[in-house]
Amino acid sequence: MNLDLLLSLLGMAAVRLPLLIALGISLVWVVDTPRGAIRSVALWALALLAVGTLAGLVLNIVPTYLVQQGSYGNVQMLSWWLRGGHFALSLVNALGMVLLVWAMTRALRNRSAPPAP
């Protein structure tokens, strides 16, 4: 592996590092909450967001690696598959975001509900 490819890969990983750190911190916070449906949904949401982030990194590495190897024809051939993969990852990230907001909304509503007599 040459230095240009390694620097390119490190740059791609560095771009996603703040989001991965935020997901890690969020995971620690959610794991420390009482067990229940809201916690489970929040954990699933964080898992989906993490998988989407890491899979997006992999999808960006593939064409970079192929270009570095001089396989321009393979990049063009994979173009449609990569677009489909990015679309699928967008759906995964959207689902993760919706689940996370659902869990937050549900937790906030439960918190502000008046105590039962």
Coordinates of C-alpha atoms in Angstrom, one line a residue:
M1 CA 0.0 0.0 0.0
N2 CA 1.5 3.3 -1.0
L3 CA 1.7 6.4 1.1
D4 CA -0.9 8.4 -1.0
L5 CA -3.5 5.7 -0.5
L6 CA -2.8 5.5 3.2
L7 CA -3.1 9.2 3.6
S8 CA -6.3 9.3 1.6
L9 CA -7.8 6.5 3.8
L10 CA -6.7 8.2 7.0
G11 CA -8.4 11.4 5.7
M12 CA -11.6 9.6 5.1
A13 CA -11.6 8.1 8.5
A14 CA -10.7 11.4 10.1
V15 CA -13.8 13.0 8.6
R16 CA -16.0 10.5 10.3
L17 CA -14.2 10.5 13.6
P18 CA -16.3 13.2 15.3
L19 CA -19.5 11.4 14.5
L20 CA -18.0 8.1 15.7
I21 CA -16.9 9.8 18.9
A22 CA -20.4 11.3 19.4
L23 CA -22.0 7.9 18.8
G24 CA -19.6 6.3 21.4
I25 CA -20.5 8.9 24.0
S26 CA -24.2 8.5 23.3
L27 CA -23.8 4.7 23.6
V28 CA -22.3 5.1 27.1
W29 CA -25.1 7.4 28.1
V30 CA -27.8 5.1 26.9
V31 CA -26.3 1.9 28.3
D32 CA -26.3 3.6 31.7
T33 CA -30.2 4.1 31.7
P34 CA -32.8 1.7 33.1
R35 CA -33.7 -1.2 30.9
G36 CA -36.9 -0.9 28.9
A37 CA -38.4 -0.4 25.4
I38 CA -37.1 3.1 25.1
R39 CA -33.5 2.1 25.9
S40 CA -33.7 -0.8 23.4
V41 CA -34.9 1.5 20.6
A42 CA -32.2 4.0 21.4
L43 CA -29.6 1.3 21.3
W44 CA -30.9 0.0 18.0
A45 CA -30.9 3.6 16.6
L46 CA -27.3 4.2 17.7
A47 CA -26.2 0.8 16.2
L48 CA -27.9 1.7 12.9
L49 CA -26.2 5.1 12.8
A50 CA -22.8 3.5 13.6
V51 CA -23.2 0.8 11.0
G52 CA -24.3 3.5 8.4
T53 CA -21.2 5.6 9.2
L54 CA -18.7 2.7 9.0
A55 CA -20.3 1.3 5.9
G56 CA -20.2 4.7 4.3
L57 CA -16.5 4.8 5.0
V58 CA -16.1 1.4 3.3
L59 CA -18.1 2.5 0.3
N60 CA -15.9 5.5 -0.1
I61 CA -12.7 3.5 0.2
V62 CA -13.6 1.1 -2.6
P63 CA -13.4 3.6 -5.5
T64 CA -10.4 5.4 -4.0
Y65 CA -8.5 2.0 -3.8
L66 CA -9.5 1.1 -7.4
V67 CA -8.3 4.5 -8.7
Q68 CA -5.0 4.1 -6.8
Q69 CA -4.6 0.7 -8.5
G70 CA -5.4 2.2 -11.9
S71 CA -8.6 0.2 -12.3
Y72 CA -10.6 3.0 -13.8
G73 CA -12.9 0.7 -15.7
N74 CA -13.9 -1.1 -12.5
V75 CA -14.8 2.2 -10.9
Q76 CA -17.1 3.1 -13.7
M77 CA -18.6 -0.4 -13.6
L78 CA -19.1 -0.2 -9.8
S79 CA -20.6 3.3 -10.0
W80 CA -24.2 2.2 -10.1
W81 CA -23.6 -0.3 -7.2
L82 CA -21.9 2.4 -5.1
R83 CA -24.8 4.8 -5.7
G84 CA -27.3 2.1 -4.7
G85 CA -25.2 1.4 -1.6
H86 CA -25.1 5.0 -0.6
F87 CA -28.8 5.3 -1.1
A88 CA -29.3 2.2 1.1
L89 CA -27.0 3.7 3.8
S90 CA -29.1 6.9 3.7
L91 CA -32.2 4.8 4.4
V92 CA -30.4 3.1 7.3
N93 CA -29.2 6.5 8.7
A94 CA -32.7 7.9 8.3
L95 CA -34.2 5.0 10.2
G96 CA -31.7 5.3 12.9
M97 CA -32.4 9.0 13.3
V98 CA -36.2 8.4 13.4
L99 CA -35.8 5.7 16.1
L100 CA -33.5 8.0 18.1
V101 CA -35.9 10.9 18.0
W102 CA -38.8 8.5 18.9
A103 CA -36.9 7.3 21.9
M104 CA -36.1 10.8 23.0
T105 CA -39.6 12.0 22.5
R106 CA -41.0 9.0 24.4
A107 CA -38.6 9.5 27.3
L108 CA -39.4 13.2 27.5
R109 CA -43.1 12.5 27.5
N110 CA -42.8 9.9 30.2
R111 CA -40.7 12.3 32.3
S112 CA -43.2 15.2 32.1
A113 CA -46.2 13.0 32.8
P114 CA -47.9 13.8 36.1
P115 CA -47.4 11.1 38.7
A116 CA -50.3 8.6 39.0
P117 CA -52.4 9.0 42.2

